[in-house]
PDB file of C-alpha atoms in Angstrom:
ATOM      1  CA  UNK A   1       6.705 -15.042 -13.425  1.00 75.00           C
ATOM      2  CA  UNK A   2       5.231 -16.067 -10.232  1.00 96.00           C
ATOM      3  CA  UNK A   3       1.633 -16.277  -9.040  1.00 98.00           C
ATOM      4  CA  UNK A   4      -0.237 -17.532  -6.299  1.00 98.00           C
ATOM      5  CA  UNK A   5      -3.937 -18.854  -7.309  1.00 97.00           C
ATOM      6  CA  UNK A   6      -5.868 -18.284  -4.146  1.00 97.00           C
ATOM      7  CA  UNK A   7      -9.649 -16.838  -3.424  1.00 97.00           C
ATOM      8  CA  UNK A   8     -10.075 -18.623  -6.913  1.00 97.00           C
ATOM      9  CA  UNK A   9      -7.862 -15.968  -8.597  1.00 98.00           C
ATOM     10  CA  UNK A  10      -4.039 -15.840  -9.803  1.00 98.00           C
ATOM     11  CA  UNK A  11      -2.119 -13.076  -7.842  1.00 98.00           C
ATOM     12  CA  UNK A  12       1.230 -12.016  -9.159  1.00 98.00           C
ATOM     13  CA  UNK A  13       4.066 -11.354  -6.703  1.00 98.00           C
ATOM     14  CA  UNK A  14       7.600 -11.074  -6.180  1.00 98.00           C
ATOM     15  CA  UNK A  15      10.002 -12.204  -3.610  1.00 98.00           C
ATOM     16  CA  UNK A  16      13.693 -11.049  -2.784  1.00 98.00           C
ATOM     17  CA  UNK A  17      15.902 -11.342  -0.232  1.00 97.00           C
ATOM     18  CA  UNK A  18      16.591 -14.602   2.268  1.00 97.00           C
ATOM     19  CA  UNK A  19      12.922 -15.826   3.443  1.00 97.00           C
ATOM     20  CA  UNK A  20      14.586 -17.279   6.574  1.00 97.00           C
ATOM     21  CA  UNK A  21      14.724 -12.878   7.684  1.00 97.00           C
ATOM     22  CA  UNK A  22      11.884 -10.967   9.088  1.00 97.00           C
ATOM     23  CA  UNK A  23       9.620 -10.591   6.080  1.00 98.00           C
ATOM     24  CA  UNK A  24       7.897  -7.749   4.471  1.00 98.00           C
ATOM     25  CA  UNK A  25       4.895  -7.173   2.339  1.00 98.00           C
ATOM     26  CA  UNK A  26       4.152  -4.404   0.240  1.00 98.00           C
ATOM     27  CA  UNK A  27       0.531  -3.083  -1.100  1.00 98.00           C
ATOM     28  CA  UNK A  28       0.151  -0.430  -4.155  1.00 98.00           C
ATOM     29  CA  UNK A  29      -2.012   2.455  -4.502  1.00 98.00           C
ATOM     30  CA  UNK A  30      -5.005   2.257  -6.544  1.00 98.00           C
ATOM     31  CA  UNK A  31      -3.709   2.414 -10.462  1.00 97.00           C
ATOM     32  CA  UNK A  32      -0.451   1.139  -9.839  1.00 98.00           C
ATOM     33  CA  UNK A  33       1.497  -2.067  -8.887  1.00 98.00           C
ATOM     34  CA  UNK A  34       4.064  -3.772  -7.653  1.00 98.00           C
ATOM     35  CA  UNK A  35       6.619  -1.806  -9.316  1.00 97.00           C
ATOM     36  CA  UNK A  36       5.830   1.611  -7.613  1.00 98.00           C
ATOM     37  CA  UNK A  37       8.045  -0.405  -4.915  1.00 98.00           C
ATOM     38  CA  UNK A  38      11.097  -0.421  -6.930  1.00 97.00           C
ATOM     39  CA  UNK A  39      12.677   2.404  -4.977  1.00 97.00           C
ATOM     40  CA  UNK A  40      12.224   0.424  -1.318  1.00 98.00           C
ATOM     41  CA  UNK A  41      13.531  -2.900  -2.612  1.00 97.00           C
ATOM     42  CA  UNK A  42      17.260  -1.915  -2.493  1.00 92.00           C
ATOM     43  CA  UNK A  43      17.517  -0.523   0.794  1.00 95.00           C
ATOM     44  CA  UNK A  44      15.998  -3.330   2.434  1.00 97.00           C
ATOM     45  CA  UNK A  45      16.393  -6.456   0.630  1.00 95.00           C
ATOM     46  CA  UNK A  46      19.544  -7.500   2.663  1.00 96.00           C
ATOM     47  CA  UNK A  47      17.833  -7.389   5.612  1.00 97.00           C
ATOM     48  CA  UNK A  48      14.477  -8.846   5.028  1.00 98.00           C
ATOM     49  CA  UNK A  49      12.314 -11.011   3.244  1.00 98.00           C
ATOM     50  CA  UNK A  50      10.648  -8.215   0.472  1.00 98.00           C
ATOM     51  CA  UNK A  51       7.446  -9.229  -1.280  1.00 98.00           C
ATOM     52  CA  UNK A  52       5.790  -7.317  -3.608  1.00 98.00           C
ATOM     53  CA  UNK A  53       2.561  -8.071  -5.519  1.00 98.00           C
ATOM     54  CA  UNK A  54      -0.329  -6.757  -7.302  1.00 98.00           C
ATOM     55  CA  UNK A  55      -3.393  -6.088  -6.000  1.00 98.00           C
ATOM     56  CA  UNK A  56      -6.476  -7.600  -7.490  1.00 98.00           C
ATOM     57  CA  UNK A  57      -7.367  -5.897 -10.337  1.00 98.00           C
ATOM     58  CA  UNK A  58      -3.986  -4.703 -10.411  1.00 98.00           C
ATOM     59  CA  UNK A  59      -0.962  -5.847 -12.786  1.00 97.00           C
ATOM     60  CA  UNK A  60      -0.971  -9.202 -13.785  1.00 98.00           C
ATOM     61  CA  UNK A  61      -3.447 -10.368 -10.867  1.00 98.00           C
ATOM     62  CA  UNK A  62      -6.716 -11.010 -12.120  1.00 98.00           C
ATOM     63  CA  UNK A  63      -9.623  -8.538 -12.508  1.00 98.00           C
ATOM     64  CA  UNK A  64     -12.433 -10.508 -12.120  1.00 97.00           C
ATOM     65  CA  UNK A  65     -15.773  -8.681 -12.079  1.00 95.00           C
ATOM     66  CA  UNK A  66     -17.115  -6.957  -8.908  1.00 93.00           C
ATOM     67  CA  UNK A  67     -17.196  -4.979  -6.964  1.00 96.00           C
ATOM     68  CA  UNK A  68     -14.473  -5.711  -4.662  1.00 98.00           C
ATOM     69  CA  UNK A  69     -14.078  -4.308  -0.949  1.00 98.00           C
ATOM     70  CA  UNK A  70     -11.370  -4.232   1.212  1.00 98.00           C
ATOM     71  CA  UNK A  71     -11.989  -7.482   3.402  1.00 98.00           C
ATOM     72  CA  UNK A  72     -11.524  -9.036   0.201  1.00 98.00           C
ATOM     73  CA  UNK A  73      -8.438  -6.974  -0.761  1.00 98.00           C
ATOM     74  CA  UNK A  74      -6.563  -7.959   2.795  1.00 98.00           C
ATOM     75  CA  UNK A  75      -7.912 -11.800   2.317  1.00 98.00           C
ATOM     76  CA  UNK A  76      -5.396 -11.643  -0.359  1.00 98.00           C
ATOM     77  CA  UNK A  77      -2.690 -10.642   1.737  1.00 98.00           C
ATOM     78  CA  UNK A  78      -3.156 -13.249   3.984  1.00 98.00           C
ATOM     79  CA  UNK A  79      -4.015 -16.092   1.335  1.00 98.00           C
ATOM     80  CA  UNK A  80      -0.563 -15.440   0.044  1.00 98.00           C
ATOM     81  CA  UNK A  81       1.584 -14.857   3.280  1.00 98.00           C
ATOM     82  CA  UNK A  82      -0.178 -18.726   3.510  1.00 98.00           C
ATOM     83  CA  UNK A  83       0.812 -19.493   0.439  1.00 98.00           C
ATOM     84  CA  UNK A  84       4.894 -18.202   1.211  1.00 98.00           C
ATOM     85  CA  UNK A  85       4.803 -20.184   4.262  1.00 98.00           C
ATOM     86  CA  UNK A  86       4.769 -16.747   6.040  1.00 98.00           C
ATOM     87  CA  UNK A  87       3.382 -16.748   9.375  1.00 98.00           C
ATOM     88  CA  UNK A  88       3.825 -13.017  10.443  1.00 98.00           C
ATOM     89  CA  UNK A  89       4.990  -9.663   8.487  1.00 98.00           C
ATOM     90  CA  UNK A  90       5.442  -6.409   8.473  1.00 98.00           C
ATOM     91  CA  UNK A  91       3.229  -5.071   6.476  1.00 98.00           C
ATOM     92  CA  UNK A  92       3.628  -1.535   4.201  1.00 98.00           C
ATOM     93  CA  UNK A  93       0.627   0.223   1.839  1.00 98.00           C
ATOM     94  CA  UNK A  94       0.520   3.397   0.516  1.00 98.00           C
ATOM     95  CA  UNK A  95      -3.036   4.876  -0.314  1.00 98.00           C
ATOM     96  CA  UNK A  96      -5.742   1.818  -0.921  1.00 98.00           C
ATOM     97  CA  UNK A  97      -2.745  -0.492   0.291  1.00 98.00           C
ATOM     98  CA  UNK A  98      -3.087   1.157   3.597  1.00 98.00           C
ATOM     99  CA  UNK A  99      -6.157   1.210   3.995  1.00 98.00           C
ATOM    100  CA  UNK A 100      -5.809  -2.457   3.668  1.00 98.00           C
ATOM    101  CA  UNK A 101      -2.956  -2.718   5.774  1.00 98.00           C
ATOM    102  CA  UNK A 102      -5.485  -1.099   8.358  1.00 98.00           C
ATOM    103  CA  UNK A 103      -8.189  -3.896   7.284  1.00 98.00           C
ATOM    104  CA  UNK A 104      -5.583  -6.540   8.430  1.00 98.00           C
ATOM    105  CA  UNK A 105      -4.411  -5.240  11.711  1.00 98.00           C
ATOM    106  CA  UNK A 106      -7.849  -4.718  12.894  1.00 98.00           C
ATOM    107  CA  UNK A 107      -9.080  -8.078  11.681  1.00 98.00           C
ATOM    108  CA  UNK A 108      -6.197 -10.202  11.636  1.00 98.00           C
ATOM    109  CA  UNK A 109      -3.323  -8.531  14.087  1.00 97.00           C
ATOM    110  CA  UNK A 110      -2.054 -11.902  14.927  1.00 98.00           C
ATOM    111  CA  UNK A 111       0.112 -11.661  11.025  1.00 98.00           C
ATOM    112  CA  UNK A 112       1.422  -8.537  11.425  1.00 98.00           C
ATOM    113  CA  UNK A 113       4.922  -7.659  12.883  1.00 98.00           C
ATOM    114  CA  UNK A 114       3.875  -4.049  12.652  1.00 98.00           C
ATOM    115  CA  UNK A 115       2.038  -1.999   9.913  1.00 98.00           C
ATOM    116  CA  UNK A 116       3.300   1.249   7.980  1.00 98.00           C
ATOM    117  CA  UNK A 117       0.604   3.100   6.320  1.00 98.00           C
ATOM    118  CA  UNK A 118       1.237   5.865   3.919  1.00 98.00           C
ATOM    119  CA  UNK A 119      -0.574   8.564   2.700  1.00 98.00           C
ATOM    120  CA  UNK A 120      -4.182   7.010   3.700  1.00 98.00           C
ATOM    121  CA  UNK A 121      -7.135   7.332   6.011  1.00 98.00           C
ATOM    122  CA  UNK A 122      -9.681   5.185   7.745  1.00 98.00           C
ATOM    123  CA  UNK A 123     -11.913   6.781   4.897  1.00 98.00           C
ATOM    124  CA  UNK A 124     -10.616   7.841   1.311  1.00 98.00           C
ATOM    125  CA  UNK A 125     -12.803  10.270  -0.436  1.00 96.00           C
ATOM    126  CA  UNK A 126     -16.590   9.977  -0.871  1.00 96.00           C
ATOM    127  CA  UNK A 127     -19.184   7.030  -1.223  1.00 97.00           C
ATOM    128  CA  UNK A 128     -20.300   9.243  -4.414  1.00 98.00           C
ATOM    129  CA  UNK A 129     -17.045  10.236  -5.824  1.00 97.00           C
ATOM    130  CA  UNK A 130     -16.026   6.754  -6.235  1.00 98.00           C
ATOM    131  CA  UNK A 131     -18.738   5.062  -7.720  1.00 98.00           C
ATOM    132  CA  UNK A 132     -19.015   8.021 -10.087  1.00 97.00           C
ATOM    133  CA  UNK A 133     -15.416   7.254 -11.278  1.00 97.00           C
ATOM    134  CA  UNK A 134     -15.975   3.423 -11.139  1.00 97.00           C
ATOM    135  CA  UNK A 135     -18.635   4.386 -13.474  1.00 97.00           C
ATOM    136  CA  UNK A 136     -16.858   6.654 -16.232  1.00 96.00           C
ATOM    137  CA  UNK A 137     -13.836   4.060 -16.326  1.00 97.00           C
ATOM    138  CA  UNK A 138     -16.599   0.872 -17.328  1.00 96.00           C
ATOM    139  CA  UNK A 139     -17.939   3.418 -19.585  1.00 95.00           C
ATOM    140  CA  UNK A 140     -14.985   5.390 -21.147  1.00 95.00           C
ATOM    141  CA  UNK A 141     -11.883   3.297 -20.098  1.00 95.00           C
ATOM    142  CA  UNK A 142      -8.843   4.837 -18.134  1.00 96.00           C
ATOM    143  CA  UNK A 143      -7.973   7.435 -20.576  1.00 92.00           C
ATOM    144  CA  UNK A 144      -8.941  10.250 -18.673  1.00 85.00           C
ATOM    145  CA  UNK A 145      -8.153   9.408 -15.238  1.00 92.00           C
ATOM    146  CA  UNK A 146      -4.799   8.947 -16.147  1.00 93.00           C
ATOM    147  CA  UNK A 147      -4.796  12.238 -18.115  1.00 90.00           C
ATOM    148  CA  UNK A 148      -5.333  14.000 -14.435  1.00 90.00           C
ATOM    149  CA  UNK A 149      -3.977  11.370 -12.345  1.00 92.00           C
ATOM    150  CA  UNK A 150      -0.081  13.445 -12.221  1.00 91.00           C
ATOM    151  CA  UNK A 151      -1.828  16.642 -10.110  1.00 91.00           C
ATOM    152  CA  UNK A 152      -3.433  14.057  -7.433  1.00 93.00           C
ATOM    153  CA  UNK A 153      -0.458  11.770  -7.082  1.00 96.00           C
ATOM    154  CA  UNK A 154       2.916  14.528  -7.301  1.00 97.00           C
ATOM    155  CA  UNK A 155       3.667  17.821  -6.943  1.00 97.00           C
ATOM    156  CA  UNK A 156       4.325  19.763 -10.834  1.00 95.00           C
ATOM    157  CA  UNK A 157       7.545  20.175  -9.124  1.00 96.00           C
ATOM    158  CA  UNK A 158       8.705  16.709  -8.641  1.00 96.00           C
ATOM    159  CA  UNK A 159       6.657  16.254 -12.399  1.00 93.00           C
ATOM    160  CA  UNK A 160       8.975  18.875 -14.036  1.00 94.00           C
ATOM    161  CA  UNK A 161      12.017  17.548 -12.693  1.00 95.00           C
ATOM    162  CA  UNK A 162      11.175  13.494 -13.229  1.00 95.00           C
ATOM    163  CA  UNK A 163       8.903  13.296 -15.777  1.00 94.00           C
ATOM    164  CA  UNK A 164      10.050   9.641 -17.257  1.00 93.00           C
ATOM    165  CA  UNK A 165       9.162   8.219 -13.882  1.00 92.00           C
ATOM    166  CA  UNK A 166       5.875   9.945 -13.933  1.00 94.00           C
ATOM    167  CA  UNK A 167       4.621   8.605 -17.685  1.00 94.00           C
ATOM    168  CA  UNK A 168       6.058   4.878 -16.725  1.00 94.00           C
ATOM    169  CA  UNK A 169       3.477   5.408 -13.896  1.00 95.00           C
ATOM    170  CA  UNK A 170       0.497   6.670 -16.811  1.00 95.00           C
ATOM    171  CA  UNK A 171       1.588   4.274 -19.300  1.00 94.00           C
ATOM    172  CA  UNK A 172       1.134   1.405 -16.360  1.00 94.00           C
ATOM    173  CA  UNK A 173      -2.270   3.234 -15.329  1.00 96.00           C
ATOM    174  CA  UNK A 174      -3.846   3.710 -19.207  1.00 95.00           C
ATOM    175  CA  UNK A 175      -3.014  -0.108 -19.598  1.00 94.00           C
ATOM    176  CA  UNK A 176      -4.978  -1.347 -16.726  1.00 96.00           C
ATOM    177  CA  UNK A 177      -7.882  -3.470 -16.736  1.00 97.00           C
ATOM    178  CA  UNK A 178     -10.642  -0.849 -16.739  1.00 97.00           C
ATOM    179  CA  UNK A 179     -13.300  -3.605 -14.690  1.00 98.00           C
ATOM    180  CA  UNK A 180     -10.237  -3.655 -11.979  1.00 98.00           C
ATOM    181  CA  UNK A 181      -9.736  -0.139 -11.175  1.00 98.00           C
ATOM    182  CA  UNK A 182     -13.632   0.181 -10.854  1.00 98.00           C
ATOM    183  CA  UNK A 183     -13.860  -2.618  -8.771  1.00 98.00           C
ATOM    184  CA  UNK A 184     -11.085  -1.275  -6.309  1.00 98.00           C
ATOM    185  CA  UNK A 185     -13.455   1.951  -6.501  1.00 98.00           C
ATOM    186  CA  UNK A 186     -16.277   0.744  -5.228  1.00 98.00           C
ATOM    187  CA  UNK A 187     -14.044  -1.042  -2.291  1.00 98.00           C
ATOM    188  CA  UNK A 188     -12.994   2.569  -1.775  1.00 98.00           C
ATOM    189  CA  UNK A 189     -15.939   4.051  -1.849  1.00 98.00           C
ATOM    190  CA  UNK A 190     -18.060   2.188   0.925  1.00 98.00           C
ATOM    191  CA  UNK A 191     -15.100   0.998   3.250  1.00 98.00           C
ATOM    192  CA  UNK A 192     -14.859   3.131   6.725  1.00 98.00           C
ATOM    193  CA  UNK A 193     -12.497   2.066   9.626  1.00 98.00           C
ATOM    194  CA  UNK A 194     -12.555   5.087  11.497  1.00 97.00           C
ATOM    195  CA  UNK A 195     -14.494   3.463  14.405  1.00 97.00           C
ATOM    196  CA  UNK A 196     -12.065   0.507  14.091  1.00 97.00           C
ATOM    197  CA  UNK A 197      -8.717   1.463  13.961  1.00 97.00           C
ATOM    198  CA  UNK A 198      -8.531   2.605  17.783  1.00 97.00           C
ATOM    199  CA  UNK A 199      -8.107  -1.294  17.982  1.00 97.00           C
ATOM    200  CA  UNK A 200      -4.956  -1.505  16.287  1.00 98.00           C
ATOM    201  CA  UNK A 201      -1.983  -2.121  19.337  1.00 96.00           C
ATOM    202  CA  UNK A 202       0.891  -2.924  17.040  1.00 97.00           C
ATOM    203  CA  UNK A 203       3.710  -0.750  16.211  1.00 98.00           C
ATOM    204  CA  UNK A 204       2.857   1.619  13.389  1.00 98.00           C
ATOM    205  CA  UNK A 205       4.624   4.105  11.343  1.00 98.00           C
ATOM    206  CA  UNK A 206       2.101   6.330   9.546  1.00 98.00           C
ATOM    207  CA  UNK A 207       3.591   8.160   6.788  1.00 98.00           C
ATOM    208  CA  UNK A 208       2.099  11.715   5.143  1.00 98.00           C
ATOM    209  CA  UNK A 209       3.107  14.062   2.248  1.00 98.00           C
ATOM    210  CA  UNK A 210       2.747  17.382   3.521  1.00 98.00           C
ATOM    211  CA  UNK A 211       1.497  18.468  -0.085  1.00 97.00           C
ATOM    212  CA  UNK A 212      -0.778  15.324  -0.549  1.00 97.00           C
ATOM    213  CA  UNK A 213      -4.073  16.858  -1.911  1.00 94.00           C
ATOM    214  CA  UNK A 214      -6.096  13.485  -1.520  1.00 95.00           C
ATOM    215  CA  UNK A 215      -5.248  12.085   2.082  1.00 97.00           C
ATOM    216  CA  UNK A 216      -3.751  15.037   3.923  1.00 97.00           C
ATOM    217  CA  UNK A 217      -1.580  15.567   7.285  1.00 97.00           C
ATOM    218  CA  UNK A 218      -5.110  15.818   9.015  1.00 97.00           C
ATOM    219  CA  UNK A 219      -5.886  12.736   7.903  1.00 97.00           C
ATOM    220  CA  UNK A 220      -2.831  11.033   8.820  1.00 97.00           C
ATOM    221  CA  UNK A 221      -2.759  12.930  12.392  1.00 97.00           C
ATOM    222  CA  UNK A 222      -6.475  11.871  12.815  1.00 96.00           C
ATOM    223  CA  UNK A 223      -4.780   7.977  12.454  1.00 97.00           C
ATOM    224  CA  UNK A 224      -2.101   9.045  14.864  1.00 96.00           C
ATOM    225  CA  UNK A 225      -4.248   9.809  17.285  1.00 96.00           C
ATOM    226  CA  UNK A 226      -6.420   6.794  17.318  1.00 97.00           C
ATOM    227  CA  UNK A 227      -3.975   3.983  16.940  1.00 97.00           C
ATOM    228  CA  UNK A 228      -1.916   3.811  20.173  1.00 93.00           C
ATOM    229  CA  UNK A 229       1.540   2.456  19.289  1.00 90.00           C
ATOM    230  CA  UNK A 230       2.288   4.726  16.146  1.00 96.00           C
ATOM    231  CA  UNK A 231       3.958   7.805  15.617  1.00 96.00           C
ATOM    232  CA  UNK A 232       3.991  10.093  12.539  1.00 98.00           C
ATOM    233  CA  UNK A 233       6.443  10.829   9.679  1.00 98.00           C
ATOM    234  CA  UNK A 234       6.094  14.120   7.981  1.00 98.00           C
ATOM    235  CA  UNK A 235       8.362  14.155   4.357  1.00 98.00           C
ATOM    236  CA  UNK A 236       8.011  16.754   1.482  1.00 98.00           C
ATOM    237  CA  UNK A 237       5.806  15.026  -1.090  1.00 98.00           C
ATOM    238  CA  UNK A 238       2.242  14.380  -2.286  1.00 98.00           C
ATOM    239  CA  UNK A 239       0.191  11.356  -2.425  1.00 98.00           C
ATOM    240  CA  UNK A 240       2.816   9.170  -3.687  1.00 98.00           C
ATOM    241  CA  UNK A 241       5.492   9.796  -1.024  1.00 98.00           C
ATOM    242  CA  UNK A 242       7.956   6.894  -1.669  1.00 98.00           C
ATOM    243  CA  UNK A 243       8.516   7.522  -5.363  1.00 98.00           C
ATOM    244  CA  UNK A 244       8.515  11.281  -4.640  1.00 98.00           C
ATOM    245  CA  UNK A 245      10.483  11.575  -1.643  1.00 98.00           C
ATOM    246  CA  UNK A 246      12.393   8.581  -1.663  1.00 98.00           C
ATOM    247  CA  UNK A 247      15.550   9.110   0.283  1.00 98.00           C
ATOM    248  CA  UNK A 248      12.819  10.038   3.444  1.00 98.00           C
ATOM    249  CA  UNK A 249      10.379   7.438   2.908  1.00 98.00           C
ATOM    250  CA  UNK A 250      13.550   5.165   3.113  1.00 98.00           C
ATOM    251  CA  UNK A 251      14.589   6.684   6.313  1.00 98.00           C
ATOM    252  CA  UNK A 252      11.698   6.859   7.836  1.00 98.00           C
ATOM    253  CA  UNK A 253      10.550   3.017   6.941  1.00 98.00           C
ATOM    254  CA  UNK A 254      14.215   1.390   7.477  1.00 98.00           C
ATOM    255  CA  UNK A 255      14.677   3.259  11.112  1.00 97.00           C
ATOM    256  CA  UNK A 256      11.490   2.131  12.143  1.00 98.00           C
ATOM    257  CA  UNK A 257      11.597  -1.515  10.632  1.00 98.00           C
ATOM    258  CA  UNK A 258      14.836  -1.914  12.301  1.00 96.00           C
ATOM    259  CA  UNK A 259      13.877  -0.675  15.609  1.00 96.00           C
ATOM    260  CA  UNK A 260      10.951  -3.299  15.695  1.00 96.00           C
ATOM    261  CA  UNK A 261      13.154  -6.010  15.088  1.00 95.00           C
ATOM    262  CA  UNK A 262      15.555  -5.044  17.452  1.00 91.00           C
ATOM    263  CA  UNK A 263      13.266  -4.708  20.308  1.00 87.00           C
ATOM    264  CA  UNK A 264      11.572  -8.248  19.138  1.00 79.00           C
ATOM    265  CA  UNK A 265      15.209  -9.871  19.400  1.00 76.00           C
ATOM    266  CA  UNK A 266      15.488  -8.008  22.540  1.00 65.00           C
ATOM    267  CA  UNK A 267      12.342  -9.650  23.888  1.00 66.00           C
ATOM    268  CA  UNK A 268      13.071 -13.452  22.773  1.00 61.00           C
ATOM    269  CA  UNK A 269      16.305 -13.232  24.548  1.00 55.00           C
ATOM    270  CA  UNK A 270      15.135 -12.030  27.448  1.00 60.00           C
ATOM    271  CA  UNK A 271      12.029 -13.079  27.855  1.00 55.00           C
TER     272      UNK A 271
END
C-alpha cells in the first residue's frame, strides 16, 4: 500500500498508468473513496497518468480530529501532486471532490491542466444541515446515514438493478471513521465559492445527473455560467453519476480530456 505523509498526515493513493503521460487526479465524494473510481481507471489508464486517493478522513488516510475545510482538503491535492513529482494535472471530483477541485483552480490554477467537476456546486447544502449531521455521526456513528445514503446518491432504479455495487458502497460508508466524515461536514458546511469561481479560466467539463436530488442541473448550470471556459454534460443519473451512468461519464470525461491534450500538443508545436 502506498501513502504519502504530508500536512503531518498519511494519505493513501494509487497510481496507474506511465507517469511520463499527462496525469490525472481523482477526488471522492463525501463517504466514499478511492475506489468509487474503479469504473474510470480502465478507459483511461493507457493514456494517462491515473491517481486515485482518499480524502482525509477518507479510506485509509488519516482522520485526525477537526474540523476540516476545504483549503485544507485541496492542500492535500497539491502536497501529493509534490510528492509524485507532478507539476500540473487534470484534475476530476465528484460532489465534495469538486468542490475541491473548484478550491484549487481558484487558488492554485497554475497545477491544473483543466478541472472536471461532477455533480457539485460552489455551495453544497446548508451551514445548519451539516453541522447537524457532523453532530449525530460523533454521537451515533454512521449507521444511519448510510441507512438513507442509497435515495441521495442513486436512483431506486439503478438500486434495483445493481444492488451489489450499491451495499459495497454502504459497507465502505458504515466502516468509516465517524470523526472523518464529520470533519469533511463541517468543511461542507461553511465553504462558499460562488463569488470565486468566475475566476476560474481553465478548461472545464462540469458534469450533472439530471435526477441528482442533492446538487441539481441548476446548480451545475449556475457553475456553467460563471466559469468561462466550461461547458456542460447532462447524463441520466443522480448524485453519483460515474458509478451510475458509467458508459456517459466515460464519454463525456475521455472526449474532453483528449481534446485538451490535443489542443496543448497543438500549442507546443506551434507556438
Amino acid at each position: 500500500m502506498s501513502f504519502a505523509h504530508i500536512n503531518g498526515i498519511d494519505v493513501f493513493y494509487l497510481t496507474d498508468g506511465d507517469p511520463h503521460k499527462p496525469a490525472v487526479i481523482f477526488s471522492n465524494s463525501l463517504g466514499t473513496d478511492h475506489s468509487m473510481w474503479d469504473g474510470q481507471l480502465e478507459v483511461l489508464r493507457r493514456d494517462f497518468y491515473v491517481i486515485r486517493y482518499d480524502t482525509r478522513g477518507h479510506g485509509l488516510t488519516s482522520a485526525p480530529k477537526g474540523p476540516y475545510t476545504i483549503a485544507q482538503l485541496g492542500q492535500d491535492v497539491l502536497g501529493l501532486l509534490n510528492y509524485l513529482g507532478v507539476d500540473k494535472a487534470f484534475f476530476c471530483g465528484i460532489s465534495m471532490g469538486g468542490l475541491i477541485g473548484q478550491w484549487l483552480a481558484v487558488n492554485a490554477q497554475e497545477r491544473l491542466e483543466a478541472l472536471v467537476i461532477a455533480n457539485t456546486a460552489s455551495k453544497i447544502g446548508s451551514e445548519l444541515a451539516w453541522t447537524e449531521r457532523a453532530a449525530l455521526v460523533r454521537k451515533q456513528g454512521l449507521g444511519a446515514i448510510a441507512e438513507s445514503a442509497p435515495s441521495r446518491w442513486f436512483t431506486p432504479e439503478f438500486f434495483g438493478l445493481y444492488p451489489k455495487a450499491v451495499n459495497e458502497l454502504l459497507i465502505n460508508l458504515k466502516n468509516m471513521n465517524p470523526e472523518g466524515y464529520a470533519s469533511c461536514c463541517e468543511a461542507l458546511a461553511v465553504e462558499d465559492l460562488s463569488e470565486h469561481i468566475s475566476k476560474i479560466n481553465i478548461p472545464t467539463l462540469n458534469i450533472s445527473g439530471t435526477k441528482d436530488p442533492v446538487t441539481t442541473v441548476s446548480d451545475a448550470k449556475h457553475l456553467q455560467s460563471q466559469i468561462k471556459n466550461s461547458q456542460l454534460a447532462e447524463i441520466p443519473a443522480s448524485h453519483i453519476s460515474n458509478i451510475e451512468a458509467m458508459d456517459e461519464f466515460n464519454h463525456s470525461l475521455k472526449v474532453f480530456l483528449n481534446k485538451v491534450v490535443q489542443e496543448s500538443t497543438h500549442m507546443s508545436v506551434n507556438g
